[in-house]
Every structure is written in structure tokens, then in C-alpha cells.
CSV table of C-alpha atoms in Angstrom, one decimal:
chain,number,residue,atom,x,y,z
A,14,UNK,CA,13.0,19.5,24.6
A,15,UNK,CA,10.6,19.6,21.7
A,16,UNK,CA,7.1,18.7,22.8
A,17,UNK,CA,4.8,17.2,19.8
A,18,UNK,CA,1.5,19.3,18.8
A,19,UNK,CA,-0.3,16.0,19.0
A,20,UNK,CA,0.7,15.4,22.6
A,21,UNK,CA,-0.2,18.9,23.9
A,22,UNK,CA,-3.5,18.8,22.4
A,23,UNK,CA,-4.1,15.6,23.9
A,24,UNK,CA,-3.4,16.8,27.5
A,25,UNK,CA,-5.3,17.1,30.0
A,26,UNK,CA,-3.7,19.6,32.3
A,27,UNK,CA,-1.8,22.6,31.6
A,28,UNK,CA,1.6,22.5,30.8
A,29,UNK,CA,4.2,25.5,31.5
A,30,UNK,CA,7.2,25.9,29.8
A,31,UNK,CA,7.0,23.4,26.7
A,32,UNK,CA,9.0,24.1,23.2
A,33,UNK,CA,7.2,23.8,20.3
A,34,UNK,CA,8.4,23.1,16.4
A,35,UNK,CA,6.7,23.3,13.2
A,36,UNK,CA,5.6,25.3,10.6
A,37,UNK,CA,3.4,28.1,10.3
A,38,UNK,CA,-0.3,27.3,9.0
A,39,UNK,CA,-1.1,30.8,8.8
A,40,UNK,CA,-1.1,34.0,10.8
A,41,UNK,CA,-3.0,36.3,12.1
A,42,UNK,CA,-2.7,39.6,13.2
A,43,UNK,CA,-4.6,41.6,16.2
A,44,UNK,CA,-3.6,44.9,17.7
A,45,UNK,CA,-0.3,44.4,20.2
A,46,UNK,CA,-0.5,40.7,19.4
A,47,UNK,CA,-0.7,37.4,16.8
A,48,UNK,CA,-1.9,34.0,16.4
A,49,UNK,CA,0.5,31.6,14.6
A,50,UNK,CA,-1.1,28.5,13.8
A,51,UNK,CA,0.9,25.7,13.4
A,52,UNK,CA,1.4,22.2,12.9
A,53,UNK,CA,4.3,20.1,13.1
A,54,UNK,CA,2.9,16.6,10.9
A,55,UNK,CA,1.9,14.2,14.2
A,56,UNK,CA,-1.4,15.6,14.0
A,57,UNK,CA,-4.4,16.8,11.7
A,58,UNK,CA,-4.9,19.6,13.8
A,59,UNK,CA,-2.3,22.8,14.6
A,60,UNK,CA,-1.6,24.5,18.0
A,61,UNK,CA,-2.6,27.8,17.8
A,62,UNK,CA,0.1,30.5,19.5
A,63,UNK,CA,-0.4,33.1,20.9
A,64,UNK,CA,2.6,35.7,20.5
A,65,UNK,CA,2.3,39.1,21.9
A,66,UNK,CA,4.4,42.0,20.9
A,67,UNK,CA,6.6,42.4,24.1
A,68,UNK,CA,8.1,38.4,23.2
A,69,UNK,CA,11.3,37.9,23.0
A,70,UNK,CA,11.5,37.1,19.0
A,71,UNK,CA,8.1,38.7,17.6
A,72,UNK,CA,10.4,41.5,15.6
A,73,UNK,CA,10.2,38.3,13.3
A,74,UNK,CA,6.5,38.5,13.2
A,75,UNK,CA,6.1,40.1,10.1
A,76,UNK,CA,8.1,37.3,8.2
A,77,UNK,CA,6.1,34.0,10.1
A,78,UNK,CA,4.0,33.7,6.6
A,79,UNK,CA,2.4,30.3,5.8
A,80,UNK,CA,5.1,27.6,5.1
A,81,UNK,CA,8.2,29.3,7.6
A,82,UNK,CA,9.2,27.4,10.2
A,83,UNK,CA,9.3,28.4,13.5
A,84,UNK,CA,10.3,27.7,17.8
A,85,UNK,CA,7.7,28.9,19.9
A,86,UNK,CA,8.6,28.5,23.8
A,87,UNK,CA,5.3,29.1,26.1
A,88,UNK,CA,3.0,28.3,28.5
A,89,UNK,CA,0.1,25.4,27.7
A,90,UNK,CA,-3.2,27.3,29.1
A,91,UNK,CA,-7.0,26.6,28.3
A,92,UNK,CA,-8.0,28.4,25.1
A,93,UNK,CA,-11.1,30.8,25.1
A,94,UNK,CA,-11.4,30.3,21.8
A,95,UNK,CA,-14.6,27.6,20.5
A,96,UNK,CA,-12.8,23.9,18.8
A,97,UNK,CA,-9.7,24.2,20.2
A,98,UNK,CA,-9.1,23.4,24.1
A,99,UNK,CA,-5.6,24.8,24.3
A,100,UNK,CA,-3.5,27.2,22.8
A,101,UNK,CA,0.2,27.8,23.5
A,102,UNK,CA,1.0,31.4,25.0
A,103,UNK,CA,4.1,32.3,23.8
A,104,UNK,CA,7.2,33.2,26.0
A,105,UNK,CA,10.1,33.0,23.1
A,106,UNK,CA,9.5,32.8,19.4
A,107,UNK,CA,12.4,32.3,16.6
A,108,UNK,CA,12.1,31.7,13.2
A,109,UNK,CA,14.0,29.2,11.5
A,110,UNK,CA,13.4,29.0,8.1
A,111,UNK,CA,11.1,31.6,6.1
A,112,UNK,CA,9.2,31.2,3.3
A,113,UNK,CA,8.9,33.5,0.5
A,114,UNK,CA,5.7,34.2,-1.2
A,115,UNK,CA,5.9,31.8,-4.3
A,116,UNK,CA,5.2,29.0,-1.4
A,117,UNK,CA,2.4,26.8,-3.2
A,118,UNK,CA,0.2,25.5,-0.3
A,119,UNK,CA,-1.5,28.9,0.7
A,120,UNK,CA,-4.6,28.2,2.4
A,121,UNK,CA,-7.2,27.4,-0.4
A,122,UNK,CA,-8.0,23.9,-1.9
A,123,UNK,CA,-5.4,22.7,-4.2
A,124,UNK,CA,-6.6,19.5,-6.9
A,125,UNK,CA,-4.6,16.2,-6.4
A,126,UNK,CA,-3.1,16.8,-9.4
A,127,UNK,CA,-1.4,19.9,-8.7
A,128,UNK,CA,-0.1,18.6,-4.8
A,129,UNK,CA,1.4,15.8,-7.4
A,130,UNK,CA,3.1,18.1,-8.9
A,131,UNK,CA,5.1,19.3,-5.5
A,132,UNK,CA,4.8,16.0,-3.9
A,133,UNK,CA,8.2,17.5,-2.2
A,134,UNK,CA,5.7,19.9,-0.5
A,135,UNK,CA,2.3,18.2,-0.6
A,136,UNK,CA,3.1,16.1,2.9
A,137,UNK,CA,2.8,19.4,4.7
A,138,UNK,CA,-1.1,19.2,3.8
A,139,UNK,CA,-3.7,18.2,5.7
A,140,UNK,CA,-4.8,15.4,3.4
A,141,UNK,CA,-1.4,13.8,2.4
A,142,UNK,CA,-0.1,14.7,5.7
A,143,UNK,CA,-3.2,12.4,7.3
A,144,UNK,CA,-2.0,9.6,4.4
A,145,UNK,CA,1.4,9.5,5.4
A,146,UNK,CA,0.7,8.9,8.6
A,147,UNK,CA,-1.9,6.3,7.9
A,148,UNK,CA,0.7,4.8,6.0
A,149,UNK,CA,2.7,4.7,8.9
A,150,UNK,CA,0.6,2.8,11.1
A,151,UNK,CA,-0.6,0.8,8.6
A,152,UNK,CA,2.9,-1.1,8.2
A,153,UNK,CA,3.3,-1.3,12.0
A,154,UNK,CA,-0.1,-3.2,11.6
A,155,UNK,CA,1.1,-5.5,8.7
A,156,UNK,CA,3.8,-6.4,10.9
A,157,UNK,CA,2.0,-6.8,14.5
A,158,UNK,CA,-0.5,-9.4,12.2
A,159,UNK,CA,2.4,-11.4,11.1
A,160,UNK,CA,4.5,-12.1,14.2
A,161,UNK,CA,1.4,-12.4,16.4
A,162,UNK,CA,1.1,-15.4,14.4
A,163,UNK,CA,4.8,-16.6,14.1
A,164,UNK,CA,5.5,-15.7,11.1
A,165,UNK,CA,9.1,-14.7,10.2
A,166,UNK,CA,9.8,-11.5,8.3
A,167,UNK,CA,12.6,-12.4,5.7
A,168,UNK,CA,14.0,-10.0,3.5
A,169,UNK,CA,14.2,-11.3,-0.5
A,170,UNK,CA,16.3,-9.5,-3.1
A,171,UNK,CA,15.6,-6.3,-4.7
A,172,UNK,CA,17.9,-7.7,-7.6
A,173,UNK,CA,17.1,-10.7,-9.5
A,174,UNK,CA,17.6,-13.2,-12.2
A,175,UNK,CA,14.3,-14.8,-12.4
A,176,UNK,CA,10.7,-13.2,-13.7
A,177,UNK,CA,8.5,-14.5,-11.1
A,178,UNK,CA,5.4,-13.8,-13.1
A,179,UNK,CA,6.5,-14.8,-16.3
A,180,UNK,CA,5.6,-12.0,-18.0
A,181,UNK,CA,8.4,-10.3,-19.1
A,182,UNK,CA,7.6,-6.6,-17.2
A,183,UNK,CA,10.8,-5.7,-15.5
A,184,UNK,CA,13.4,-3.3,-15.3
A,185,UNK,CA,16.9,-4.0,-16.3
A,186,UNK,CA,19.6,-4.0,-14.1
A,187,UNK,CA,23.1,-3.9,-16.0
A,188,UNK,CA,26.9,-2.2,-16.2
A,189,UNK,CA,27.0,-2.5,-19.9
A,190,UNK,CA,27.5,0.4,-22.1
A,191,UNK,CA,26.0,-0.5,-25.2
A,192,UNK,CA,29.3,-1.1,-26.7
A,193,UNK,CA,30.0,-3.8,-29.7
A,194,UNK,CA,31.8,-7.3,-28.4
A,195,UNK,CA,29.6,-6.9,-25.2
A,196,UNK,CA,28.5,-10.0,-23.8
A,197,UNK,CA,25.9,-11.0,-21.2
A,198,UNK,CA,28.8,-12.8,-19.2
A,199,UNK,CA,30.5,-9.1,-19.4
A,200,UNK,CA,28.0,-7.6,-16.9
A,201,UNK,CA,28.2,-6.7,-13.4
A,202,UNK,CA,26.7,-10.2,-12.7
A,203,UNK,CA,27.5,-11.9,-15.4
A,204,UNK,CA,24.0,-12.9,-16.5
A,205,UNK,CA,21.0,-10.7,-16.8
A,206,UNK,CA,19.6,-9.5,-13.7
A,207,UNK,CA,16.6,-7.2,-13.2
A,208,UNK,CA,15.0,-5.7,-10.6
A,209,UNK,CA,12.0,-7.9,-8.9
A,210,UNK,CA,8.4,-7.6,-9.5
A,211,UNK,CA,7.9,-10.0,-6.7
A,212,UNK,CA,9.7,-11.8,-3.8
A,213,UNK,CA,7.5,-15.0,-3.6
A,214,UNK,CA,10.0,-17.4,-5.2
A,215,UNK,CA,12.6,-17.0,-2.8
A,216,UNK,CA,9.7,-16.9,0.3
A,217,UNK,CA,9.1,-20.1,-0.7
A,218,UNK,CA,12.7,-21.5,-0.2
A,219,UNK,CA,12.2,-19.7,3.4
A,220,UNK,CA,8.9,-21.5,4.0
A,221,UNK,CA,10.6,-24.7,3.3
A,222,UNK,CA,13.0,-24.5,6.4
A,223,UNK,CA,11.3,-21.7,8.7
A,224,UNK,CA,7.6,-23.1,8.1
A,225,UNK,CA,5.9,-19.5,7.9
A,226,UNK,CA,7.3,-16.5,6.6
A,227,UNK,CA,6.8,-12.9,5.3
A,228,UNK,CA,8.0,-10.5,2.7
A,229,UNK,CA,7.7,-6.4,3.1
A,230,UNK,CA,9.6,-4.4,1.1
A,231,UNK,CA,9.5,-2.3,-2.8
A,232,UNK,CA,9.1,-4.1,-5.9
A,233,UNK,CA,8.9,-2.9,-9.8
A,234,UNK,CA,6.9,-3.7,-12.5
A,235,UNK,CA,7.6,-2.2,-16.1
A,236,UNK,CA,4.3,-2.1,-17.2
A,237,UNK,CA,3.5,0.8,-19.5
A,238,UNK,CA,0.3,1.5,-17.5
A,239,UNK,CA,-0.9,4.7,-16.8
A,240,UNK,CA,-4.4,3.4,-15.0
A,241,UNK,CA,-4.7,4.6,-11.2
A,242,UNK,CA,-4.5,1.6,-10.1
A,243,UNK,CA,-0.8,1.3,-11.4
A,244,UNK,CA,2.8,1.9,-10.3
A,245,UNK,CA,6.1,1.1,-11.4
A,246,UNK,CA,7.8,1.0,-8.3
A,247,UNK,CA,5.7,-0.5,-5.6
A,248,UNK,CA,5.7,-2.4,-1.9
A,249,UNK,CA,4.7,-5.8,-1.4
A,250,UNK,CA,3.4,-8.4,1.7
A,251,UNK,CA,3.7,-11.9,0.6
A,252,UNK,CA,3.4,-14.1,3.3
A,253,UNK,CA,4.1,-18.1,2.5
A,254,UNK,CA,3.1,-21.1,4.8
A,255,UNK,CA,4.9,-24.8,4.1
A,256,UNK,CA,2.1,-27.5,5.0
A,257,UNK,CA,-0.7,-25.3,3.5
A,258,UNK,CA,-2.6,-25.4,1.1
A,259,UNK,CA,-5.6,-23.1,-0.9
A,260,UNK,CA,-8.5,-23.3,2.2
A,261,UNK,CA,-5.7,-22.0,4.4
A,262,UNK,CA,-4.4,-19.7,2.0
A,263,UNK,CA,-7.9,-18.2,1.9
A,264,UNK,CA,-8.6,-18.1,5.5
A,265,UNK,CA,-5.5,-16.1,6.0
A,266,UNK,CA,-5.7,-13.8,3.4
A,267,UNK,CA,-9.7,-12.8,5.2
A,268,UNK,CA,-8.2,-12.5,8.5
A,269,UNK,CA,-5.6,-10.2,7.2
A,270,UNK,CA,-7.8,-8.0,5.5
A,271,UNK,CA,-9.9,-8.0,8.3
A,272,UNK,CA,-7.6,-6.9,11.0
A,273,UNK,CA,-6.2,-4.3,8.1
A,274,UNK,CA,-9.9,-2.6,8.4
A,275,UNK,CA,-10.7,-3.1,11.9
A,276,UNK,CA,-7.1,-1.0,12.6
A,277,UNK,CA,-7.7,1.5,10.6
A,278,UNK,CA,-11.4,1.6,12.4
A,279,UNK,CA,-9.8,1.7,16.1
A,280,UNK,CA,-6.7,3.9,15.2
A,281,UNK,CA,-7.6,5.9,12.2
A,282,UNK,CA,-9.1,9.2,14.3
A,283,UNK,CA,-9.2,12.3,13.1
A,284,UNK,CA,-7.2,11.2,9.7
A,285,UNK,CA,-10.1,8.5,9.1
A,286,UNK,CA,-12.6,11.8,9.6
A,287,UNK,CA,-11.1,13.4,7.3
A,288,UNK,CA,-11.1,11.0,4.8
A,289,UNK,CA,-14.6,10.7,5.6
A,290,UNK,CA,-15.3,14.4,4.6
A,291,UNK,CA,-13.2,15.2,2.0
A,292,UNK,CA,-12.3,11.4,0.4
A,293,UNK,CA,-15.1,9.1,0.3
A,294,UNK,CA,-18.6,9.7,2.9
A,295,UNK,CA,-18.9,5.6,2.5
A,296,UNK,CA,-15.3,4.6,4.0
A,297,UNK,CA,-16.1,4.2,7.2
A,298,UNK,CA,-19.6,1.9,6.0
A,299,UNK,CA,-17.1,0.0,3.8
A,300,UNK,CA,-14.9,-0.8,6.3
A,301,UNK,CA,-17.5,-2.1,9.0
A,302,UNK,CA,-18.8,-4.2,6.0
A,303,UNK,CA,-15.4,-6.2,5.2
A,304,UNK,CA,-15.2,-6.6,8.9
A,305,UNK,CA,-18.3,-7.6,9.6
A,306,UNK,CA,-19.3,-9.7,7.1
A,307,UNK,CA,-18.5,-13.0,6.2
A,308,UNK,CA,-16.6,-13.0,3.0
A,309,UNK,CA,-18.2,-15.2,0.1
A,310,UNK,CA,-16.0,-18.1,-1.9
A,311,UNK,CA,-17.0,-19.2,-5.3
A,312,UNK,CA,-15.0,-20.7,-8.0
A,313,UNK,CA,-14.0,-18.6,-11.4
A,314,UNK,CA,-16.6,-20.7,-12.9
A,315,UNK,CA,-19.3,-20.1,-11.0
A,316,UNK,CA,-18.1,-16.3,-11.4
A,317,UNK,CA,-17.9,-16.3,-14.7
A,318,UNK,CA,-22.0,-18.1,-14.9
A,319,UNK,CA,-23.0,-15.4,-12.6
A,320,UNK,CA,-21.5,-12.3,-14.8
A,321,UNK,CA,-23.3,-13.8,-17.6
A,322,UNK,CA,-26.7,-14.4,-16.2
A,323,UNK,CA,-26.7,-11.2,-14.4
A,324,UNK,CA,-28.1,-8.9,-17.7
A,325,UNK,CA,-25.4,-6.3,-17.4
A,326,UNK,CA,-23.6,-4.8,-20.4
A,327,UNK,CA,-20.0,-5.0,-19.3
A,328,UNK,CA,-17.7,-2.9,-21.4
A,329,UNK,CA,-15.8,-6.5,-21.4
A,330,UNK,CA,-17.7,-9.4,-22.1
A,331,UNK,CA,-16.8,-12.1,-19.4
A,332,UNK,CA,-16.0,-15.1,-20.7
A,333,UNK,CA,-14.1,-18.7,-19.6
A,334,UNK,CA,-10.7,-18.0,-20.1
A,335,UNK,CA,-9.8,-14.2,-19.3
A,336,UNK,CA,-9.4,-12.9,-16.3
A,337,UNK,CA,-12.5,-10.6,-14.5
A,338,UNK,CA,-11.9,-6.9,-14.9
A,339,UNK,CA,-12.9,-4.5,-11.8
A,340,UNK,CA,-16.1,-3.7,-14.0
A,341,UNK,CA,-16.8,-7.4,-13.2
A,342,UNK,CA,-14.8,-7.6,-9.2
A,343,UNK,CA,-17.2,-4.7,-8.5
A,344,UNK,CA,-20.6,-6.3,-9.8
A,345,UNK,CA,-20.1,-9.8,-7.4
A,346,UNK,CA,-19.1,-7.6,-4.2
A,347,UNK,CA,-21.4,-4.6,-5.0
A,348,UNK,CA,-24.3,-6.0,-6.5
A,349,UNK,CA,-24.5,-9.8,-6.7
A,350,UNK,CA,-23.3,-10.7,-3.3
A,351,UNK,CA,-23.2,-8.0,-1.5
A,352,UNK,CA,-19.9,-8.6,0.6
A,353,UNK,CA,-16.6,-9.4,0.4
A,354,UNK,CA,-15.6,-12.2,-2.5
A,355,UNK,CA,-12.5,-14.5,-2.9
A,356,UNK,CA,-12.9,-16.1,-6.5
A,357,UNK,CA,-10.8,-19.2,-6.7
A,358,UNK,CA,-9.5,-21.9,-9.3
A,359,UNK,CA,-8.7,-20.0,-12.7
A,360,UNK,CA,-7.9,-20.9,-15.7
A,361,UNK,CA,-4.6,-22.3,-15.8
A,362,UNK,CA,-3.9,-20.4,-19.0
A,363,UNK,CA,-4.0,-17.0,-17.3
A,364,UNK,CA,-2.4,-17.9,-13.9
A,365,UNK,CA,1.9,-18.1,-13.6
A,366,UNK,CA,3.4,-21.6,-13.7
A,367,UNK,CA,3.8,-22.1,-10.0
A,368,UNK,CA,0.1,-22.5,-9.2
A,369,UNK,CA,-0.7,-26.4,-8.3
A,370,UNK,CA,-2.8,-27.7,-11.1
A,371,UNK,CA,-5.9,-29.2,-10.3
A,372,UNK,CA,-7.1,-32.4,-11.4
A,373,UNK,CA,-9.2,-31.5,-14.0
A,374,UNK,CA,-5.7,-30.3,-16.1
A,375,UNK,CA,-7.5,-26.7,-17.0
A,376,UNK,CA,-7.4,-25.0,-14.0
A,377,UNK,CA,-5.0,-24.0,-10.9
A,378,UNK,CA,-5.2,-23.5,-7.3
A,379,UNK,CA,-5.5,-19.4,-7.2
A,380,UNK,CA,-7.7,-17.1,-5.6
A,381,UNK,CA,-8.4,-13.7,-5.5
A,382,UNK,CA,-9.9,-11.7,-2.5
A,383,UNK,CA,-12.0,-9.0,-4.2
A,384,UNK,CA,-13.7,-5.8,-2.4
A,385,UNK,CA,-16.4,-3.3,-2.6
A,386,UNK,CA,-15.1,-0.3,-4.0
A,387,UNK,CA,-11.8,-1.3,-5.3
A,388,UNK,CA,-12.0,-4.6,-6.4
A,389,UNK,CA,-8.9,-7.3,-6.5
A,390,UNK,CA,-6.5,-6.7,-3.0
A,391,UNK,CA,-5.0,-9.7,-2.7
A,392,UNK,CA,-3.9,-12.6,-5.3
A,393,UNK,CA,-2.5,-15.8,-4.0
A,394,UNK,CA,-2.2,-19.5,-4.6
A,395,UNK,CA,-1.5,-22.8,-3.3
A,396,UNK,CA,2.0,-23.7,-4.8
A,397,UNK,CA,2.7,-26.6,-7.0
A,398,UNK,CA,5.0,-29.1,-5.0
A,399,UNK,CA,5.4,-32.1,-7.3
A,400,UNK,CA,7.9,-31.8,-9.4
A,401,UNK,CA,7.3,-33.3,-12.7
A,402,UNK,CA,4.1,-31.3,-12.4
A,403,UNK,CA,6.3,-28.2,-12.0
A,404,UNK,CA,8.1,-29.1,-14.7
A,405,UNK,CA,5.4,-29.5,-17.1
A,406,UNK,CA,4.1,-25.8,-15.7
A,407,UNK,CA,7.5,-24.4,-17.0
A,408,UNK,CA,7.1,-26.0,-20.4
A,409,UNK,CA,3.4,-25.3,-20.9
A,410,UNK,CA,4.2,-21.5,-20.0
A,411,UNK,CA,7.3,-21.5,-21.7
A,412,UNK,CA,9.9,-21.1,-19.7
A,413,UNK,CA,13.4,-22.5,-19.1
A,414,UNK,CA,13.9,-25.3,-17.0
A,415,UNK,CA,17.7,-24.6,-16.4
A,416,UNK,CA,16.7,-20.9,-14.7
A,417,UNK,CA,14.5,-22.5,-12.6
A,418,UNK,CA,16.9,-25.2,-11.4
A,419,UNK,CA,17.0,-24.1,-7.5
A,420,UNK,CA,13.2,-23.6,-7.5
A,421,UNK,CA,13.1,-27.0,-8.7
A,422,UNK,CA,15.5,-28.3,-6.0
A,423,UNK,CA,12.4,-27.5,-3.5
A,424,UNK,CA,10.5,-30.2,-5.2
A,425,UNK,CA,13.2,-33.1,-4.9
A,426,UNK,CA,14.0,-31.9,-1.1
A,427,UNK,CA,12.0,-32.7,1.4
A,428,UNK,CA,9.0,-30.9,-0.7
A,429,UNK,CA,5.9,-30.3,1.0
A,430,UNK,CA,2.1,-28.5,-0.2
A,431,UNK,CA,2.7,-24.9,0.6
A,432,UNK,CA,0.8,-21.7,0.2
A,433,UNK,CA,1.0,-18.1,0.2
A,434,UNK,CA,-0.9,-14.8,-1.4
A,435,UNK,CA,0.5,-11.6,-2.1
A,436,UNK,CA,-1.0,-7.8,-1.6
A,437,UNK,CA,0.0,-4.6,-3.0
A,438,UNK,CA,0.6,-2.3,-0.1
A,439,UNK,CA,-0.4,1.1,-2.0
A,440,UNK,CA,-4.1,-0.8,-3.1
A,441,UNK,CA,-4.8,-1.7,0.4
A,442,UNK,CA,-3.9,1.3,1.0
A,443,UNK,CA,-6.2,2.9,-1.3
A,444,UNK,CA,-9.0,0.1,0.6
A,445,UNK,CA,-8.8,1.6,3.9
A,446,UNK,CA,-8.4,5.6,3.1
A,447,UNK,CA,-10.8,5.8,-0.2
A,448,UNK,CA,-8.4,7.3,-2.1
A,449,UNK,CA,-8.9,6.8,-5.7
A,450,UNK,CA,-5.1,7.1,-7.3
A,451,UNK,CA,-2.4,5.1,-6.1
A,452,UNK,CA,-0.1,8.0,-7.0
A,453,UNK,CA,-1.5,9.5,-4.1
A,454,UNK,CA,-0.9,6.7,-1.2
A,455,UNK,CA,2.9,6.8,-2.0
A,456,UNK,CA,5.4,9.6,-1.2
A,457,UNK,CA,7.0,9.7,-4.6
A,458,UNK,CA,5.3,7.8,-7.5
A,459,UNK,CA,7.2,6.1,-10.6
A,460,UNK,CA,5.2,5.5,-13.2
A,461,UNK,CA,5.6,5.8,-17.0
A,462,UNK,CA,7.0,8.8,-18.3
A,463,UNK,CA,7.3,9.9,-14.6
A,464,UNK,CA,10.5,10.0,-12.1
A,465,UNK,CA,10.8,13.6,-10.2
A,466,UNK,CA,11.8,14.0,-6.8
């Protein structure tokens, strides 16, 4: 049975007998004997073997070149060899799959935007191989957060026929052809139906009946927006609460992003070192700091005040009324406050229409937890339960009242103050490994102009 490289190099005994799978880092070669090292993706770090020219197998030697794969049967013994403690001395070798000398990931360093360019191949290096796997524990952590605390993962459609957001960025979803006499009624659905940018909306009609709940899955956004911090096709947590509203909203979203640094502190390893070399030398300083510190509240007002008393030339003025660009995110956590920073009550004119308005009619209950080095991770609200409220939202914002019908039904049924956020999962991402392009935190990136793979 296939033994992992990350569990061998973890032992602490020798093990005889163990089969081995992965794919050759490089090779090489000594008189009577070679050193294959290789790595099968549950580690950083490759298992060096040791095949001498008597195995069974090493007539395929010659053709072990970076990139083949390979089975290695051997012996686990303590390596002489400094930085490694084990090597694998092999009894059997047989190669499975060769590769021929165009393979791309020779051992050199390669530019992000060339691995993005195979990102077929470009989980087979050390860096995106040490992301992926981040990636991986990462959602294992969004969901041990949740359920610790009772919430209920829910799974919202992928195809819709409302714009959560209002803003008129999404993907189409249709059967039609393009051909004259076709109606909207004619479609697969018989309305138009697009693909969601957010799952909040119908997490909210789950709050209502199961008190707390959660979203995790892909949404899409047809924004033509070729910025890093941009992707068409994305995932998203959106947690909602019934009998909530914005203080525990806030307090929420902290301990959430809390935990999400103080895992990636206690399980990162040797992927968080290498992000630590090769990414960003201030993660791990970062990280302790949104853990540590307390995070700092202040209202988009008082934001706005401090932006423009602060004496800085921002490339965008801030002003009441538009909505704080990282230039100005960076300044409160970087320089003003020095810590993390949830901005709250915007401007209802910039905010979607089912944020609770507050009493003084010009702004709404939304926040915004904002980071040092990124910026915005997590947007959220306290939800607007009255519903002639609601209704004046959807008029102010212009939108139809008839689409909205079952959202309004939560309002005349049994309606109570509720509350949720939402947070990109490739930006948090980005948060916790330092990586500075959100093409590069997900396997396959969509964005404008850009589909392979």
C-alpha cells in the first residue's frame, strides 16, 4: 500500500518495506547508483531514493527525468546525508509515466505569470503546491468554525433569478438561440435566470426557520475587472443569524477572522515558511497582529473625518458618499490605527437595498472588516426586517417589487432582526498566505478574456 512522503518523513523509527508514489523532483547520478528525489503533493519536502544499479527496475533510470512518475519499493533508513533525516533505499523501482524534455517546471524559478500559464502543471510546484494545500485546510477550518458554533451549512443555488447586489454583474444562463419570435417565457426556465454572485438572499429564508446558518460554495460576478483582487468565478462563506443584529454581526465576523489566522499560525508548517521566504517576510507578523489585537470600530463617518485630516494625498479623494478604496482601508489599519478595523454605517446610497436603514434616513446598518496588507475581507450587514421599510429600499434602489415577492414574504412571516456578513474565500486566502493575485490562490482562474483549462 502506498505510503505518503509526508508520513515517512515524519517518522520516527525506520520503516522496511514501504511503497512509495510520486513524481520525480530531479535526479542524480553517482557511479553504480542514483538519487531520485521525489515528492508526491502532501508535503513541501521530497523523499530522497536511493536506487542502486543491481534494483530490480533501474534499466529505467536513464528515463526518471524531472516530471516522470515513478513506484519506488524500499527500506526507510536514517539518511547520512545533512537536512534530511531519512531517505528511502530502494528495493524495486518502475516508472509509470515519463516525461519528455519540453516538461516546463525544470528546476529554476519560474515568474507567477508563466506557472499561470500551465496552471495544469503549476500544482506540482513547491509554492502552488504549499497553496493548494493551504487551501485545503483552510475550508476544513471555515467549516470546524461554523458547526462548533451550531451553525448549519445550507447549500443555496448556483442558478438564480434574482441579482442579490443589485448591480446588474452577472452571467446569463439561457437555452435560447438567438432566434427571431424568441421569448423570455421560451427559455429553459421560462424567465431569465443567471448564475449567482451571492447566496445571501436565500440564507436568509434559512435563518428564518433554522436560526443560524452558512453558505460555502462558487459564485460569479461579471465584472470586466482585471485588478488582482478580482475573479469572475469565485467561492463564498456567508453565514446569517435570525435574532441578530449589527454588534453581533461584527463580533462574529472578528472571531472568524481570528480563528482563520490563528489556524493558519498552528497548522501552516513548513507551507507558512515558505510563504515566509519566498511570499511576504511580514506574514507571519501580520497574522499575530489580527490575532492579537483588538480590532477597532468606527463609523464611515468618523472614517471619512479621519482620511481627511490625516494630510495624505490619496490618488482618490475621500469624500461622504463613496465608498473607501484600499488606498484608504490600508491608511486606518496601517497607519492611523494600527490594527485591525471594521468601518460601519455607510451611506445608504452606496450599500444594496437589504441593509436596515438607520434612523437618520442616510445611512444603513453595514460594516466592513478591513486588514493590514489587504484591506476589505469581509462585508456584511444587519438585514432590514420591516417590511414597508424593505419596500421603500426596493424603490429607492430601483428595483421590482414583484421579483422580490418571496423575500418580502420574510417580512410579513413571523419576521425577526437578522444579520449576516459575507467573505470572499480566495481574499482571505490571499490574508493568510501573502499572496498578492487572487489568480494565484485558485486552481483555475476565470476572469475577463480568460477561461483555459
Amino acid at each position: 500500500m502506498r505510503t505518503l512522503v509526508k508520513d515517512l518523513l515524519g517518522s520516527n523509527v525506520p520503516r522496511p518495506g514501504v511503497l512509495v508514489q510520486g513524481w520525480v523532483r530531479t535526479r542524480r547520478d553517482a557511479k553504480g547508483f542514483s538519487f531520485l528525489e521525489i515528492n508526491d503533493g502532501s508535503c513541501l519536502r521530497n523523499l530522497q531514493a536511493v536506487v542502486d544499479a543491481a534494483t530490480p527496475g533501474a534499466e529505467a533510470l536513464p528515463r526518471c527525468t524531472t516530471g516522470a512518475s515513478v513506484s519506488v519499493w524500499g527500506d526507510l533508513v536514517a539518511s547520512p546525508a545533512r537536512g534530511q533525516p531519512w531517505e528511502l533505499r530502494a528495493t524495486r523501482l518502475e516508472l509509470i509515466g515519463p516525461a519528455d524534455a519540453t516538461y516546463p517546471l525544470q528546476k529554476k524559478g519560474h515568474s507567477l505569470e508563466f506557472l499561470r500559464t500551465i496552471a495544469h502543471l503549476r500544482p506540482r510546484s513547491n509554492l502552488f503546491g504549499a497553496v493548494f494545500r493551504t487551501r485545503s485546510r483552510l475550508a476544513q477550518a471555515v467549516h470546524e468554525f461554523f458547526q462548533s458554533r451550531d451553525f448549519i451549512w445550507v447549500h443555496t443555488p448556483i442558478i438564480t433569478a434574482s441579482d442579490c447586489e443589485g448591480a446588474g454583474e452577472l452571467f446569463r444562463v439561457t437555452t435560447l438561440k438567438g432566434h427571431p419570435g424568441e421569448r423570455p417565457e421560451d427559455d429553459f426556465f421560462g424567465r431569465p435566470t443567471y448564475l449567482t454572485v451571492s447566496g445571501q438572499l436565500e440564507a436568509e429564508a434559512l435563518a428564518c426557520a433554522l436560526g443560524r446558518v452558512y453558505t460555502f460554495g462558487p459564485t460569479f460576478r461579471a465584472e470586466n475587472s482585471n485588478t488582482a483582487r478580482h475573479a469572475a468565478e469565485f467561492w463564498m462563506i456567508e453565514p446569517e443569524m435570525a435574532f441578530c443584529d449589527l454588534e453581533g454581526d461584527m463580533d462574529l465576523a472578528e472571531a472568524f477572522l481570528k480563528a482563520m489566522a490563528r489556524h493558519m499560525l498552528e497548522t501552516g508548517g513548513e507551507d507558512l515558511g515558505l510563504f515566509e521566504r519566498f511570499v511576504d517576510k511580514d506574514l507571519r507578523a501580520r497574522l499575530e497582529f489580527v490575532v492579537e489585537r483588538p480590532f477597532v470600530r468606527i463609523s464611515y463617518e468618523e472614517a471619512i473625518r479621519i482620511l481627511q485630516q490625516s494630510g495624505r494625498s490619496f490618488e482618490f479623494p475621500p469624500e461622504f458618499g463613496q465608498n473607501l478604496q484600499s488606498e484608504h482601508e490600508r491608511y486606518l489599519t496601517e497607519e492611523h490605527f494600527k490594527a485591525p478595523t471594521t468601518v460601519f454605517n455607510y451611506p445608504r446610497t452606496i450599500k444594496p437595498f437589504y441593509m436596515r436603514l438607520n434612523d437618520d434616513g442616510r445611512t444603513v446598518r453595514a460594516m466592513d472588516v478591513l486588514v493590514p496588507g489587504i484591506g476589505e475581507v469581509i462585508g456584511g450587514a444587519q438585514r432590514e426586517e420591516r417590511l414597508e421599510v424593505l419596500r421603500d429600499n426596493l424603490r429607492f434602489h430601483g428595483l421590482s417589487e414583484e421579483a422580490y415577492q418571496w423575500y418580502l414574504d420574510l417580512r410579513r412571516y413571523g419576521t425577526v432582526p437578522h444579520a449576516g456578513f459575507g467573505v470572499g474565500f480566495e481574499r482571505l486566502l490571499m490574508f493568510l498566505t501573502g499572496m498578492g493575485n487572487i489568480r494565484d490562490v485558485i486552481p483555475f482562474p476565470r476572469t475577463p478574456g480568460h477561461a483555459e483549462f
